[in-house]
CSV table of C-alpha atoms in Angstrom, one decimal:
chain,number,residue,atom,x,y,z
Y,1,UNK,CA,-63.1,18.9,-4.6
Y,2,UNK,CA,-62.1,16.9,-1.5
Y,3,UNK,CA,-59.1,14.6,-1.9
Y,4,UNK,CA,-58.6,11.4,0.0
Y,5,UNK,CA,-55.6,11.2,2.3
Y,6,UNK,CA,-52.7,9.3,0.9
Y,7,UNK,CA,-51.5,6.0,2.6
Y,8,UNK,CA,-48.3,6.0,0.7
Y,9,UNK,CA,-46.7,5.6,-2.7
Y,10,UNK,CA,-46.2,2.2,-4.2
Y,11,UNK,CA,-43.8,1.0,-6.9
Y,12,UNK,CA,-44.3,-2.2,-9.0
Y,13,UNK,CA,-41.3,-4.3,-10.0
Y,14,UNK,CA,-41.0,-7.2,-12.4
Y,15,UNK,CA,-38.5,-9.4,-10.5
Y,16,UNK,CA,-37.7,-10.4,-6.9
Y,17,UNK,CA,-34.1,-9.2,-7.3
Y,18,UNK,CA,-35.3,-5.8,-8.5
Y,19,UNK,CA,-37.5,-5.6,-5.4
Y,20,UNK,CA,-34.7,-6.5,-3.1
Y,21,UNK,CA,-32.4,-3.9,-4.7
Y,22,UNK,CA,-35.1,-1.2,-4.6
Y,23,UNK,CA,-35.8,-2.1,-0.9
Y,24,UNK,CA,-32.1,-1.8,-0.1
Y,25,UNK,CA,-31.7,1.6,-1.8
Y,26,UNK,CA,-34.9,2.9,-0.2
Y,27,UNK,CA,-33.8,1.9,3.3
Y,28,UNK,CA,-30.3,3.3,2.6
Y,29,UNK,CA,-31.9,6.6,1.5
Y,30,UNK,CA,-33.3,7.0,5.0
Y,31,UNK,CA,-36.9,5.9,4.5
Y,32,UNK,CA,-37.8,3.8,7.6
Y,33,UNK,CA,-41.5,3.1,7.1
Y,34,UNK,CA,-41.6,0.9,4.0
Y,35,UNK,CA,-43.0,-2.4,3.2
Y,36,UNK,CA,-42.7,-5.0,0.4
Y,37,UNK,CA,-45.2,-7.4,-1.1
Y,38,UNK,CA,-44.4,-10.4,-3.2
Y,39,UNK,CA,-46.1,-13.6,-4.4
Y,40,UNK,CA,-43.6,-15.8,-2.5
Y,41,UNK,CA,-41.0,-15.4,0.4
Y,42,UNK,CA,-37.8,-13.7,-0.7
Y,43,UNK,CA,-34.7,-14.4,1.3
Y,44,UNK,CA,-33.1,-11.2,2.7
Y,45,UNK,CA,-36.0,-8.9,1.8
Y,46,UNK,CA,-37.0,-8.5,5.5
Y,47,UNK,CA,-33.5,-7.3,6.4
Y,48,UNK,CA,-33.4,-4.9,3.4
Y,49,UNK,CA,-36.6,-3.1,4.5
Y,50,UNK,CA,-35.3,-2.9,8.1
Y,51,UNK,CA,-37.8,-5.4,9.6
Y,52,UNK,CA,-36.4,-6.6,12.9
Y,53,UNK,CA,-39.2,-7.5,15.3
Y,54,UNK,CA,-38.4,-9.7,18.3
Y,55,UNK,CA,-41.5,-9.2,20.4
Y,56,UNK,CA,-43.2,-12.6,20.0
Y,57,UNK,CA,-40.5,-14.5,22.0
Y,58,UNK,CA,-41.0,-12.0,24.8
Y,59,UNK,CA,-44.7,-12.5,24.7
Y,60,UNK,CA,-44.3,-16.3,24.8
Y,61,UNK,CA,-41.8,-16.0,27.8
Y,62,UNK,CA,-44.2,-13.8,29.8
Y,63,UNK,CA,-47.1,-16.2,29.0
Y,64,UNK,CA,-45.1,-19.1,30.1
Y,65,UNK,CA,-44.1,-17.4,33.3
Y,66,UNK,CA,-47.7,-16.5,34.0
Y,67,UNK,CA,-48.7,-20.1,33.3
Y,68,UNK,CA,-46.1,-21.5,35.6
Y,69,UNK,CA,-47.1,-19.2,38.4
Y,70,UNK,CA,-50.8,-19.9,37.8
Y,71,UNK,CA,-50.3,-23.6,37.9
Y,72,UNK,CA,-48.1,-23.7,41.0
Y,73,UNK,CA,-50.2,-21.1,43.0
Y,74,UNK,CA,-53.4,-22.8,42.0
Y,75,UNK,CA,-52.2,-26.1,43.4
Y,76,UNK,CA,-50.7,-24.5,46.5
Y,77,UNK,CA,-54.0,-22.7,47.2
Y,78,UNK,CA,-56.1,-25.8,46.8
Y,79,UNK,CA,-53.8,-28.3,48.7
Y,80,UNK,CA,-52.3,-26.1,51.4
Y,81,UNK,CA,-54.7,-23.3,52.1
Y,82,UNK,CA,-58.3,-23.9,50.9
Y,83,UNK,CA,-58.7,-27.7,51.5
Y,84,UNK,CA,-55.7,-29.3,53.2
Y,85,UNK,CA,-55.9,-33.1,53.4
Y,86,UNK,CA,-53.5,-35.3,55.2
Y,87,UNK,CA,-52.9,-38.2,52.7
Y,88,UNK,CA,-50.3,-40.7,53.7
Y,89,UNK,CA,-48.6,-38.3,56.1
Y,90,UNK,CA,-47.5,-36.0,53.3
Y,91,UNK,CA,-47.4,-32.3,54.0
Y,92,UNK,CA,-50.1,-30.1,52.3
Y,93,UNK,CA,-47.4,-28.2,50.4
Y,94,UNK,CA,-45.7,-31.1,48.7
Y,95,UNK,CA,-44.0,-29.2,45.8
Y,96,UNK,CA,-42.7,-32.3,43.9
Y,97,UNK,CA,-46.3,-33.3,43.2
Y,98,UNK,CA,-46.9,-29.8,41.7
Y,99,UNK,CA,-44.2,-30.1,39.0
Y,100,UNK,CA,-46.2,-31.9,36.3
Y,101,UNK,CA,-49.2,-29.5,36.4
Y,102,UNK,CA,-46.9,-26.5,36.7
Y,103,UNK,CA,-45.1,-27.6,33.5
Y,104,UNK,CA,-48.3,-28.3,31.6
Y,105,UNK,CA,-49.7,-24.9,32.5
Y,106,UNK,CA,-46.5,-23.3,31.4
Y,107,UNK,CA,-46.7,-24.9,28.0
Y,108,UNK,CA,-50.4,-24.2,27.7
Y,109,UNK,CA,-50.1,-20.5,28.5
Y,110,UNK,CA,-47.0,-20.1,26.4
Y,111,UNK,CA,-48.7,-21.7,23.4
Y,112,UNK,CA,-51.8,-19.6,23.7
Y,113,UNK,CA,-49.8,-16.4,24.2
Y,114,UNK,CA,-47.8,-17.3,21.1
Y,115,UNK,CA,-50.9,-17.5,18.9
Y,116,UNK,CA,-52.6,-14.4,20.2
Y,117,UNK,CA,-49.4,-12.5,20.5
Y,118,UNK,CA,-48.5,-13.2,16.9
Y,119,UNK,CA,-52.0,-12.3,15.7
Y,120,UNK,CA,-51.9,-9.0,17.7
Y,121,UNK,CA,-48.4,-8.0,16.7
Y,122,UNK,CA,-49.1,-8.7,13.0
Y,123,UNK,CA,-52.3,-6.6,13.2
Y,124,UNK,CA,-54.5,-9.5,12.3
Y,125,UNK,CA,-57.3,-10.0,11.5
Y,126,UNK,CA,-57.2,-7.2,8.9
Y,127,UNK,CA,-60.2,-7.4,6.6
Y,128,UNK,CA,-59.3,-4.2,4.8
Y,129,UNK,CA,-56.0,-2.8,3.8
Y,130,UNK,CA,-55.4,0.4,1.8
Y,131,UNK,CA,-53.1,-1.3,-0.8
Y,132,UNK,CA,-56.1,-3.2,-2.1
Y,133,UNK,CA,-57.3,0.2,-3.5
Y,134,UNK,CA,-54.5,0.0,-6.2
Y,135,UNK,CA,-56.0,-2.0,-9.1
Y,136,UNK,CA,-52.6,-3.4,-10.2
Y,137,UNK,CA,-52.0,-4.8,-6.7
Y,138,UNK,CA,-54.1,-7.9,-7.6
Y,139,UNK,CA,-50.9,-9.1,-9.4
Y,140,UNK,CA,-49.0,-9.3,-6.1
Y,141,UNK,CA,-50.3,-12.8,-5.6
Y,142,UNK,CA,-49.3,-13.9,-9.1
Y,143,UNK,CA,-46.1,-12.5,-10.6
Y,144,UNK,CA,-45.5,-8.9,-9.5
Y,145,UNK,CA,-43.5,-7.3,-6.7
Y,146,UNK,CA,-44.4,-4.1,-4.8
Y,147,UNK,CA,-42.6,-1.7,-2.6
Y,148,UNK,CA,-44.5,1.0,-0.7
Y,149,UNK,CA,-43.2,4.1,1.2
Y,150,UNK,CA,-45.8,5.0,3.8
Y,151,UNK,CA,-46.9,8.6,4.2
Y,152,UNK,CA,-46.3,8.3,7.9
Y,153,UNK,CA,-42.5,8.2,7.3
Y,154,UNK,CA,-40.7,11.2,8.8
Y,155,UNK,CA,-38.9,11.8,5.4
Y,156,UNK,CA,-42.1,11.4,3.3
Y,157,UNK,CA,-42.6,14.2,0.7
Y,158,UNK,CA,-44.9,13.0,-2.1
Y,159,UNK,CA,-42.9,14.6,-5.0
Y,160,UNK,CA,-39.5,13.6,-3.6
Y,161,UNK,CA,-40.7,10.0,-2.9
Y,162,UNK,CA,-42.1,9.7,-6.5
Y,163,UNK,CA,-38.8,11.0,-8.0
Y,164,UNK,CA,-36.8,8.6,-5.8
Y,165,UNK,CA,-38.9,5.6,-6.8
Y,166,UNK,CA,-38.7,6.6,-10.5
Y,167,UNK,CA,-34.9,6.3,-10.2
Y,168,UNK,CA,-35.3,2.7,-9.2
Y,169,UNK,CA,-36.8,1.9,-12.6
Y,170,UNK,CA,-40.1,0.4,-11.6
Y,171,UNK,CA,-42.8,-0.9,-14.0
Y,172,UNK,CA,-45.3,1.5,-12.5
Y,173,UNK,CA,-45.8,3.9,-9.6
Y,174,UNK,CA,-49.2,4.5,-7.9
Y,175,UNK,CA,-50.5,6.6,-5.0
Y,176,UNK,CA,-52.3,4.5,-2.4
Y,177,UNK,CA,-55.4,6.2,-1.0
Y,178,UNK,CA,-56.3,5.5,2.6
């Protein structure tokens, strides 16, 4: 009989504090690829599972720089190279006139890169996720809290992970098929 590959092992907890404590102990035990699910944001949970991503500000900075360069070079090309006009004796490359459009292009590109960067870094859109294969996971949006140790973790050993999660006194433990 063929067995589906395992995405991870998930533990269900009754309270937010139990989830935070379990996440702390799990991360302290050396498991690095873990995630937590709750019906509302829990202060400090992200730090307990080792979630420290700072890529979105870098994506926004790069988008803003590209926008500024695009705006400035576009105006320079149009006014000084492609179609220079002598209007009022001003030089074709009159950079003070370029500031407003350069600023607006910076904001536009930074905003667009923030939206698409956030979506890409969060892996969205995600119409399917393996945790939805666990029947009890439907309570994650109501009143239950879940912690999963992914099978891609370097320290993952199914029996050992299950024993470790049992020591955290969860309500239930389930294997998550892929």
